[in-house]
Coordinates of C-alpha atoms and ligand atoms in Angstrom, one line a residue:
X235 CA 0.0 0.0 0.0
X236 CA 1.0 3.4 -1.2
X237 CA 0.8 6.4 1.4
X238 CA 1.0 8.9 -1.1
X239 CA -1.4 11.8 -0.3
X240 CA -2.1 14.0 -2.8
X241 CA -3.6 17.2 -2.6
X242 CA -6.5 18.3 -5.1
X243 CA -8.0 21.5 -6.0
X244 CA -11.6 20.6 -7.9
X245 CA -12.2 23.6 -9.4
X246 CA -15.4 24.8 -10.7
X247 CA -13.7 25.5 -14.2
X248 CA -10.5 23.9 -13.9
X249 CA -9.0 21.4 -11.3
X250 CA -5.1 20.4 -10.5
X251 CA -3.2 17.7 -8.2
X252 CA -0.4 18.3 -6.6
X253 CA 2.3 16.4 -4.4
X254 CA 5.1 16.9 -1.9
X255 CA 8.3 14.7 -3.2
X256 CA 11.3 15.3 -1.7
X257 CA 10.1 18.3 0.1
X258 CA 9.5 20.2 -2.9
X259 CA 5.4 20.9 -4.2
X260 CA 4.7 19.6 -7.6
X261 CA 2.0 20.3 -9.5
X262 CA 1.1 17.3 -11.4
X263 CA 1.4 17.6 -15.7
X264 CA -2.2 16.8 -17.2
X265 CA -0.3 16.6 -20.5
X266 CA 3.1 17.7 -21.5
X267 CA 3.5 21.3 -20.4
X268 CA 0.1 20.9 -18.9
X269 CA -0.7 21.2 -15.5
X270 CA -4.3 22.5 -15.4
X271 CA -7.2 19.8 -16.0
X272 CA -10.7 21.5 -17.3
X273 CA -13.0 20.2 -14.5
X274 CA -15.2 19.2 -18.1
X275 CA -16.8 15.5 -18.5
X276 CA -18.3 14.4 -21.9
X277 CA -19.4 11.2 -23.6
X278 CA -17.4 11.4 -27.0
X279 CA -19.2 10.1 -31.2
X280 CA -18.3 6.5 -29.6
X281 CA -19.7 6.8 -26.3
X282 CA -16.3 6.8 -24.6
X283 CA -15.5 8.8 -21.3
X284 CA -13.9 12.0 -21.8
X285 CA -12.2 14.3 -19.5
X286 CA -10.5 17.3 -19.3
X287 CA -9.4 19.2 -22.1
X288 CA -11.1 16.7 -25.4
X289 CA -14.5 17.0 -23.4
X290 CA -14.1 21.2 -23.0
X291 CA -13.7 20.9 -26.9
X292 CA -16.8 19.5 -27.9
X293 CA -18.7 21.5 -25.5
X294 CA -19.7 24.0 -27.7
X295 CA -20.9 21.4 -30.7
X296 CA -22.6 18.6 -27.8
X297 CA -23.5 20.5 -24.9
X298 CA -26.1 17.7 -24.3
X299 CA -23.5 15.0 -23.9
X300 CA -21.5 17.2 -22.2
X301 CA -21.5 18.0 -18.7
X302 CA -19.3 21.3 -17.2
X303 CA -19.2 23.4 -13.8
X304 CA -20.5 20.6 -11.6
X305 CA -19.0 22.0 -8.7
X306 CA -22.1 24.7 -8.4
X307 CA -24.4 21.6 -8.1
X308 CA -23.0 19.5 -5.6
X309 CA -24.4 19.0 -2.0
X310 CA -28.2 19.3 -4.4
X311 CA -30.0 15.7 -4.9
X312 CA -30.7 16.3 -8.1
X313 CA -29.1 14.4 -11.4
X314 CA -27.9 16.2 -14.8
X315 CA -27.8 14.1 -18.1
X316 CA -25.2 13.3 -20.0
X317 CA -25.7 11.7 -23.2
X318 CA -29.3 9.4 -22.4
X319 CA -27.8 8.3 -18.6
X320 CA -28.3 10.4 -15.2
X321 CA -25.5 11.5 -13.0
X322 CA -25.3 12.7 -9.7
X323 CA -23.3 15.4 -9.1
X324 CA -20.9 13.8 -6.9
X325 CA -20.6 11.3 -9.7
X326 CA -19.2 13.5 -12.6
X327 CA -17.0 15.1 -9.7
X328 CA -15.9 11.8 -9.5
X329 CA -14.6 11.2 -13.1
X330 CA -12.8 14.5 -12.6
X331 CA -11.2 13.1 -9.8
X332 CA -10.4 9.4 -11.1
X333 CA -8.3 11.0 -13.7
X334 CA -6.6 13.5 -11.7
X335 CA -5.9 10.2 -9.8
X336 CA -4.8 8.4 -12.8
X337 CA -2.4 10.8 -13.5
X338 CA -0.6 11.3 -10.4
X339 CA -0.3 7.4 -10.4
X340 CA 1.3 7.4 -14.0
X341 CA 3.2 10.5 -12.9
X342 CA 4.7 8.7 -9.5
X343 CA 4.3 4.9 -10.6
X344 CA 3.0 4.2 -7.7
X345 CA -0.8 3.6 -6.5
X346 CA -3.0 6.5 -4.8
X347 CA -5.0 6.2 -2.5
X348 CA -5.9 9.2 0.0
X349 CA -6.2 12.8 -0.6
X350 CA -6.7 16.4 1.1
X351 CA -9.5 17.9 -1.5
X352 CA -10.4 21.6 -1.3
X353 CA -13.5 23.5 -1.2
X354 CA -14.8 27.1 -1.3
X355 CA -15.0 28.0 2.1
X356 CA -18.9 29.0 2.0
X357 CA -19.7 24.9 1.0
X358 CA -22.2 24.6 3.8
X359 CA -21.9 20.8 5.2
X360 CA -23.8 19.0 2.3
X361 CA -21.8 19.8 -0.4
X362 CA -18.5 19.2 1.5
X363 CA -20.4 15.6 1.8
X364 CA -21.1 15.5 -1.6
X365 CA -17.4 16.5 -2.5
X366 CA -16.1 13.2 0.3
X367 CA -18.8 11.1 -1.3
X368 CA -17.3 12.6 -5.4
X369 CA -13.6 10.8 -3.5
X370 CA -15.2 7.5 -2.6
X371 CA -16.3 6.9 -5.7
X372 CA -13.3 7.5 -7.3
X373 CA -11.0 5.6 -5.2
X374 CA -9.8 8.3 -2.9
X375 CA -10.1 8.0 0.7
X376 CA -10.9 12.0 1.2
X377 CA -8.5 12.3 4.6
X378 CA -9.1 16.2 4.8
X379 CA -11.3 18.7 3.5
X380 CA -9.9 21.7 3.1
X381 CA -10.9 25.5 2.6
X382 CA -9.7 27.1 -0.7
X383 CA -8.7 30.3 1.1
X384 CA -6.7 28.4 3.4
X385 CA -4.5 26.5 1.2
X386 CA -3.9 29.6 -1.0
X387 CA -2.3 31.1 2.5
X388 CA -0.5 27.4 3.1
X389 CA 1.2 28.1 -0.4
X390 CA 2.0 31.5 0.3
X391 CA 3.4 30.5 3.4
X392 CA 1.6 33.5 5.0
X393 CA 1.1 31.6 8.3
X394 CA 5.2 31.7 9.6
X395 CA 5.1 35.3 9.2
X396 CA 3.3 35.4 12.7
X397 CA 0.1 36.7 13.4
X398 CA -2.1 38.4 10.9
X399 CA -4.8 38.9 8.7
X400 CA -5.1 38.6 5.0
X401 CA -7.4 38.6 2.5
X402 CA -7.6 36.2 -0.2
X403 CA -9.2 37.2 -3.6
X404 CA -10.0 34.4 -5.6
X405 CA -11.3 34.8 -9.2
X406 CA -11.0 32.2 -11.3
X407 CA -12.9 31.4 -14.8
X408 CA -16.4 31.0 -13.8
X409 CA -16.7 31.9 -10.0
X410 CA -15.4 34.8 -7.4
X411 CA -14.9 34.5 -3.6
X412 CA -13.1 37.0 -1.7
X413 CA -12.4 35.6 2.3
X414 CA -10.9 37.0 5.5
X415 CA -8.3 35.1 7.3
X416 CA -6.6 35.3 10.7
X417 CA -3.4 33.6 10.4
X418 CA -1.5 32.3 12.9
X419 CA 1.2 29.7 13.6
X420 CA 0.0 26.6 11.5
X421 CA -3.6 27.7 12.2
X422 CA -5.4 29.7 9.2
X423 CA -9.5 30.6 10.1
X424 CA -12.0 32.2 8.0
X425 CA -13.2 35.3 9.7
X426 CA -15.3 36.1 6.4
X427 CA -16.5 35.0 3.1
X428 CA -18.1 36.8 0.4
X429 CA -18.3 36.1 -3.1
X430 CA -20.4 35.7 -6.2
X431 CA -20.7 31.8 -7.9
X432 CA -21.5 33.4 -11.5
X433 CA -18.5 35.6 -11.8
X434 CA -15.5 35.5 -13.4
X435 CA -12.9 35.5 -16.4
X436 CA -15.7 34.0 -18.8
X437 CA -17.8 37.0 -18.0
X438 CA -14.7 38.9 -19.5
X439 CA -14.6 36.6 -22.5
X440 CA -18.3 37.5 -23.0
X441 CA -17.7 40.9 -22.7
X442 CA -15.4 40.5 -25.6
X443 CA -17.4 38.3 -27.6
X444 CA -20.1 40.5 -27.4
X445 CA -18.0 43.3 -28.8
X446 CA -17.2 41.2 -31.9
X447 CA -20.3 39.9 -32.5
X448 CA -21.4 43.6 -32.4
X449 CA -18.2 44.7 -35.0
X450 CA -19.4 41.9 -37.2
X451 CA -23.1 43.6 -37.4
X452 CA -21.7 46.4 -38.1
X453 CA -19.4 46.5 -40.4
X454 CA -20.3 43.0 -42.2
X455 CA -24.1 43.2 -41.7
X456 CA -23.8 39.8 -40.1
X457 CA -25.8 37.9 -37.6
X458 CA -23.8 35.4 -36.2
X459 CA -25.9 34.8 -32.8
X460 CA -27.5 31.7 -33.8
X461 CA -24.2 30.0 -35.1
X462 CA -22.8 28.0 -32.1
X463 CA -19.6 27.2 -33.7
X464 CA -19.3 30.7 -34.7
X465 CA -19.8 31.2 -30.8
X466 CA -17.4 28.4 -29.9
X467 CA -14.6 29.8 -32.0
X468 CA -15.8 33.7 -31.2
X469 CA -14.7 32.7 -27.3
X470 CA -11.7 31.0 -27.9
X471 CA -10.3 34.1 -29.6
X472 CA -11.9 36.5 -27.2
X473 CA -10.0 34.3 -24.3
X474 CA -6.9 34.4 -26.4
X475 CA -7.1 38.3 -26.7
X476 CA -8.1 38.8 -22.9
X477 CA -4.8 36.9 -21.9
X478 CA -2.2 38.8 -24.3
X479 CA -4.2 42.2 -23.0
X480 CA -2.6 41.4 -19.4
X481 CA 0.8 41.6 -20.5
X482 CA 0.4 43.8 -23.8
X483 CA -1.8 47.1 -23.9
X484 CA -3.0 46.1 -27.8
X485 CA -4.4 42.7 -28.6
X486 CA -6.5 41.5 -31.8
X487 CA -8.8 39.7 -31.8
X488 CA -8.6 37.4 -34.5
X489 CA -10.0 34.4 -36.4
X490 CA -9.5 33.4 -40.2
X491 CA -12.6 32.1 -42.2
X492 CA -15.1 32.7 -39.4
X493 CA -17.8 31.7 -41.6
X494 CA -19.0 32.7 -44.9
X495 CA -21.1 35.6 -45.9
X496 CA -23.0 35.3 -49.9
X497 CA -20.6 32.6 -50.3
X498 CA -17.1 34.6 -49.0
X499 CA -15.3 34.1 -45.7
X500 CA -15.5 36.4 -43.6
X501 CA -12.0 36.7 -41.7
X502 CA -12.8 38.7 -38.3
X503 CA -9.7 40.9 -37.1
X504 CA -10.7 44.0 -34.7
X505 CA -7.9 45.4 -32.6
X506 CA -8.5 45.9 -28.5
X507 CA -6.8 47.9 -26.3
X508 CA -6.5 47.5 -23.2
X509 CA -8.2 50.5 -22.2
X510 CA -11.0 49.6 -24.1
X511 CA -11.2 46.4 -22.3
X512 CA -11.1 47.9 -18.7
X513 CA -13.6 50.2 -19.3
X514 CA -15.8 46.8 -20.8
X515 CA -15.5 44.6 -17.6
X516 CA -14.9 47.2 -14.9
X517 CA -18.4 46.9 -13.1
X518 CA -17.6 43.1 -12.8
X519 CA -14.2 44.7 -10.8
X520 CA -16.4 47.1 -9.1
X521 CA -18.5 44.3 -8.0
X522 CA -15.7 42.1 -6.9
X523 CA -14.5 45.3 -4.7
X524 CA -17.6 45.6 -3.0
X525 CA -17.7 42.1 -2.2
X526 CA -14.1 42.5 -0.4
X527 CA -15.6 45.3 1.8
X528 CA -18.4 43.3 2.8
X529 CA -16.2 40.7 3.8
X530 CA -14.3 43.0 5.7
X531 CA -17.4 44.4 7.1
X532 CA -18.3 41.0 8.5
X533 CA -14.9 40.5 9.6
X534 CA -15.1 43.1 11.9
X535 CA -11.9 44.5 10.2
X536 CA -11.1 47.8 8.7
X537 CA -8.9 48.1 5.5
X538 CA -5.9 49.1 7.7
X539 CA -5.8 45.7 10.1
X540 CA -5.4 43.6 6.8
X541 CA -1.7 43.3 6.4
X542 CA -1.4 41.0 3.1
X543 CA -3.9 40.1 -0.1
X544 CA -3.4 37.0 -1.6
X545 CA -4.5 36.5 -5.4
X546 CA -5.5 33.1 -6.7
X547 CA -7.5 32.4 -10.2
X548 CA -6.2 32.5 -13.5
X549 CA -8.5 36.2 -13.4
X550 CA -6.0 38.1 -10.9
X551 CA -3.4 38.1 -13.6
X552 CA -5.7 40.7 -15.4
X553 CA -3.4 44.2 -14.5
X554 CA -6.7 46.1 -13.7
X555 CA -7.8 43.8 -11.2
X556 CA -4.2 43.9 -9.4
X557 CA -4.1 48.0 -9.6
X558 CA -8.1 48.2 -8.5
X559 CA -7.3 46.1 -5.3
X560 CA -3.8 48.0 -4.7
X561 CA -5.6 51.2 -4.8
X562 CA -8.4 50.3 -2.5
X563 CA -6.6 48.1 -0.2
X564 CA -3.2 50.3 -0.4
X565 CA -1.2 47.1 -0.4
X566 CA 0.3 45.7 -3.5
X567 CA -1.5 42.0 -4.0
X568 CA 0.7 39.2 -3.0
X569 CA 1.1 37.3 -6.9
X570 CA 4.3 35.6 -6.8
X571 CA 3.0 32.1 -6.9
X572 CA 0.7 30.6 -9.8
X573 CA -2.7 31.8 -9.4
X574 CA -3.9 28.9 -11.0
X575 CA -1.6 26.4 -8.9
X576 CA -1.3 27.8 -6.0
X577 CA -4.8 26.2 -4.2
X578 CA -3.7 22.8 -5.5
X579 CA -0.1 23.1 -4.1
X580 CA -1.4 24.6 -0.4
X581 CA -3.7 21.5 -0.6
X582 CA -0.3 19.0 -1.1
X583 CA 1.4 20.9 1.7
X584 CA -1.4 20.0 3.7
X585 CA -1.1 16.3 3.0
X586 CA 2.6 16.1 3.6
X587 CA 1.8 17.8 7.5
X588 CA -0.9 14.9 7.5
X589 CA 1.5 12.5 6.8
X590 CA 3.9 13.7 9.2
X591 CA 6.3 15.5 6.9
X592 CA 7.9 19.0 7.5
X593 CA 6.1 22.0 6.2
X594 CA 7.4 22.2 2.6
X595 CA 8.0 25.7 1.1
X596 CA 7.6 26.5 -2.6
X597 CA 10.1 27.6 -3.9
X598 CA 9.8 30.5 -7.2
X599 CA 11.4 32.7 -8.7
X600 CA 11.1 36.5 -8.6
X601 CA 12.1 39.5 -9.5
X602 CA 13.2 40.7 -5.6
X603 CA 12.8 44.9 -7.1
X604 CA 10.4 47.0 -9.2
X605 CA 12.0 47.7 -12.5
X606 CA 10.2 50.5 -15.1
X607 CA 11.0 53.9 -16.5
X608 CA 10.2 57.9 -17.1
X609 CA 8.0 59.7 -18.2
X610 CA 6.8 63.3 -18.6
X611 CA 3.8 63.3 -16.3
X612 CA 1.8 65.4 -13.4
X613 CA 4.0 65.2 -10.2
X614 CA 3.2 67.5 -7.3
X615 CA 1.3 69.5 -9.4
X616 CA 3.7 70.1 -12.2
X617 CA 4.5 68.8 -15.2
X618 CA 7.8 66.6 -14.8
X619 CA 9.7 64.5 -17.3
X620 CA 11.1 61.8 -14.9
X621 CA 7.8 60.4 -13.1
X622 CA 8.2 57.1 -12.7
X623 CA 6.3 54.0 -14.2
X624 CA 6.7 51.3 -12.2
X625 CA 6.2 48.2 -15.6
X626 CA 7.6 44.9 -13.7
X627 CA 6.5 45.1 -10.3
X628 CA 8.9 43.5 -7.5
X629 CA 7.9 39.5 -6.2
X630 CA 6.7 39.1 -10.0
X631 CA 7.5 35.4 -11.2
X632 CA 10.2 35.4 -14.0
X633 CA 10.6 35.4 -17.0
X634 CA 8.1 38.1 -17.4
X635 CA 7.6 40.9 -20.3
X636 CA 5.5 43.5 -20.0
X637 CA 5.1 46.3 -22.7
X638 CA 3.4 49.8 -22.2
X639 CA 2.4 52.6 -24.4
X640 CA 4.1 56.3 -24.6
X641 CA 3.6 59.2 -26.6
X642 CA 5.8 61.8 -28.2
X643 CA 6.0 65.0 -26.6
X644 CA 6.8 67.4 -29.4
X645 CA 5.3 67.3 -32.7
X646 CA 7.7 65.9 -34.9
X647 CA 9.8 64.6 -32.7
X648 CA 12.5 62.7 -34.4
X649 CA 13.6 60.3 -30.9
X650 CA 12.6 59.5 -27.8
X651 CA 14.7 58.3 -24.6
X652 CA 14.0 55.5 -23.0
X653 CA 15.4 55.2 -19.3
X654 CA 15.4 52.1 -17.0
X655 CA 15.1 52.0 -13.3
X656 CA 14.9 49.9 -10.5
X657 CA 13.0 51.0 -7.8
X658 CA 9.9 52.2 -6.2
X659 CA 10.3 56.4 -6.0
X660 CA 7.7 57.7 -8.0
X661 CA 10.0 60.2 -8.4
X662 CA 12.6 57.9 -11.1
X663 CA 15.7 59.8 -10.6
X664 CA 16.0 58.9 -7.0
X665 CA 15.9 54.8 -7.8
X666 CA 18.7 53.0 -9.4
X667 CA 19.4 54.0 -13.1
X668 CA 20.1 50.1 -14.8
X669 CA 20.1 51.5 -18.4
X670 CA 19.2 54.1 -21.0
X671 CA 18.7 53.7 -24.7
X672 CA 17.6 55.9 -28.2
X673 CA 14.7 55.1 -30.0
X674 CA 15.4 57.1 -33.5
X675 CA 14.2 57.6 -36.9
X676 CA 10.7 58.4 -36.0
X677 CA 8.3 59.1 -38.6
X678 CA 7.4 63.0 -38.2
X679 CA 4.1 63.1 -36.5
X680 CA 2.2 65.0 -34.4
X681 CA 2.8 64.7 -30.8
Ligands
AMP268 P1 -9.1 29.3 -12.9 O1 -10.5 28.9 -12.8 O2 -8.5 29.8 -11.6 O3 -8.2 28.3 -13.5 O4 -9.1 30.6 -13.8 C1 -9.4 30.5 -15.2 C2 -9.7 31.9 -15.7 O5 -8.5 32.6 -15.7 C3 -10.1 31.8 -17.2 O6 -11.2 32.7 -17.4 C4 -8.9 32.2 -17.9 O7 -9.2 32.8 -19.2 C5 -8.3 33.2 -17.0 N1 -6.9 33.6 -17.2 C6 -5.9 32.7 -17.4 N2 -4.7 33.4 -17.7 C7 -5.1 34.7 -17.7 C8 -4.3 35.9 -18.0 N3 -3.0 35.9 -18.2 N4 -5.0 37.1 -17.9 C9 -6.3 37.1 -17.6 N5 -7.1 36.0 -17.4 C10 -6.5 34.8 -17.4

């Protein structure tokens, strides 16, 4: 008999497994380069049992064999269909988890058998049931049940920094919760929990979507509402134009031979900016904002007792969401670790304590300063031409690019100088000058 523990994090849009080996976390690969398993169940043309990432697929064209974001049914006695059979919900959980299972045993050759699941920390009793019951099923004596919130502050290792409270923002694909923790010692405890179980980075996609489908009205006199591979391919490229606007401030969205218009393609490319984009999914932020000061609120906490904010969901990497909490919160959100990962490795280091093993730490690499440049800008209430603009923000994982856009000054203007700093005076010329180059040959244009 194996004692491997693993730890799980059965996500309402994607789960991951994760395992302490040699007192190092790993995050289990789904695939090659993989790590993230679409929590997504289908029957495929032959019947067969699909998971992950070939069920997500046909979604779009076979909704009804196809069953996705089971999670916001468990603990409920009722059954979805898939195909012509019934399922409970703890059932389809269960396929999730037999192949998260599967893979960890192909990935340590070796048989699992227990493991420390997590949950949202507002499950009420029945679904944590449900989500024991989903582990039985699939072979996996469930030794530990375990709030999201507080295996995102395991991971962090926020709890050997001595007393405190934190807040953990968690918005992943298809669901937000924000929670209040008191840490302390080994023990992390949900003051608070607030959150909203229909919100997240799809919204954002279907803000996009929208945008295009409205572009393709316009300018193409095209309908394409009633087309659900249209749809299906629409959102991929919207998701694939939401992710490059986190680390560029242009993105197109783009899709050759969308479909056919009189007998033509129609090739869809319509340039975003990033701007654009806020402005398009800022109430959803707004909302997400409120929710942390109602969690605070029944905290009993004020802004100023919280002394870190923890970001977890593939969501948090969106820059407007980081700056939007950092303004309100007047911290700057704790993001070194995966957003994605970072439930499913707190969950592992939870197992290895269970089995007796040291407290692992994870182990990442960052970028220990702040590194951006100048710029002519309002400071103090003039016009100066070295305010700083922080780009690379310090305890961001590397390798990391990031790109920003400036404008010319003068009309014109024939170069520009670019200077580099490391640092976190908004003033630049009092951090560390690292470099300086020309950008020349500029086409003359107005400023
Ligand atoms: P999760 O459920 O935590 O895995 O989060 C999944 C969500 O995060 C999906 O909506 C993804 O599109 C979104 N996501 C992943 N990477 C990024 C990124 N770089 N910027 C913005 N959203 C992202």
């Amino acid at each position: 008999m194996s004692e491997w523990i693993v730890g799980i994090d059965l996500g309402t849009t994607n789960s991951e497994v994760a395992v302490v080996r040699a007192g190092q976390v790993e995050v289990i690969p789904v695939a090659v380069g993989v790590r993230i398993l679409p929590s997504v169940v289908g029957l495929g043309d032959d019947d067969s049992l699909l998971v992950g990432e070939a069920a997500r697929n046909q979604y779009a064209l076979h909704p009804e064999r196809s069953v996705r974001s089971i999670k916001r049914r468990m603990g409920e006695s009722t059954t979805v269909q898939m195909g012509s059979q019934e399922f409970a919900p703890q059932e389809i959980s269960a396929m999730i988890l037999r192949r998260l299972r599967e893979i960890a045993e192909a990935h340590l050759g070796e048989a699992v058998s227990k493991a420390v699941i997590t949950v949202p920390a507002y499950f009420s009793d029945a679904q944590r049931q449900a989500t024991r019951e989903a582990g039985e099923i699939a072979g996996l004596d469930v030794v530990r049940i375990l709030n999201e919130p507080t295996a995102a502050a395991l991971a962090y290792e926020s709890s050997r920094r001595g007393a405190r409270k934190a807040i953990v923002y968690d918005l992943g694909g298809g669901t937000f919760d924000v929670s209040v923790v008191n840490l302390e010692g080994d023990v992390v405890e949900v003051l608070a929990s607030h959150g909203n179980n229909h919100l997240g980075g799809d919204d954002f996609d279907q803000k996009l979507v929208e945008h295009a489908i409205e572009h393709l009205a316009q300018t193409q006199q095209l309908d394409v509402r009633q087309q659900p591979l249209v749809l299906a391919r629409l959102q991929r490229a919207a998701e694939a134009a939401k992710i490059a606007l986190s680390a560029q401030p242009f993105a197109t969205l783009s899709e050759e031979y969308l479909c056919e218009k009189d007998g033509l393609p129609v090739h869809l490319s319509l340039e975003i900016s990033r701007r654009a984009y806020e402005e398009m999914i800022a109430d959803y932020i707004g909302e997400t904002i409120e929710a942390v000061h109602i969690a605070l609120r029944d905290a009993g906490l004020a802004v100023a007792d919280i002394s870190e904010v923890l970001l977890v969901g593939g969501a948090t990497r969106t820059p407007f969401v980081q700056r939007r909490l950092e303004e309100e919160l007047r911290l700057q959100p704790r993001a070194e670790l995966d957003p994605d990962l970072c439930v499913a490795m707190g969950a592992a280091i939870q197992a290895a304590v269970i089995s007796g093993a040291q407290a692992p730490s994870v182990l990442v690499d960052v970028t220990p300063y702040t590194f951006g440049t100048s710029a002519l800008d309002e400071y103090e209430g003039e016009m100066y031409p070295y305010c700083y603009v922080p780009l690379i923000r310090k305890n961001t994982p590397i390798p990391v690019s990031r790109s920003e856009v400036f404008h010319t000054v003068h009309d014109g203007q024939k170069k520009v100088e670019v200077n580099v700093y490391q640092g976190e005076d908004p003033d630049a010329l009092n951090n560390i000058s690292i470099g300086r180059f020309l950008v020349e040959g500029l086409r003359d244009a107005p400023a």
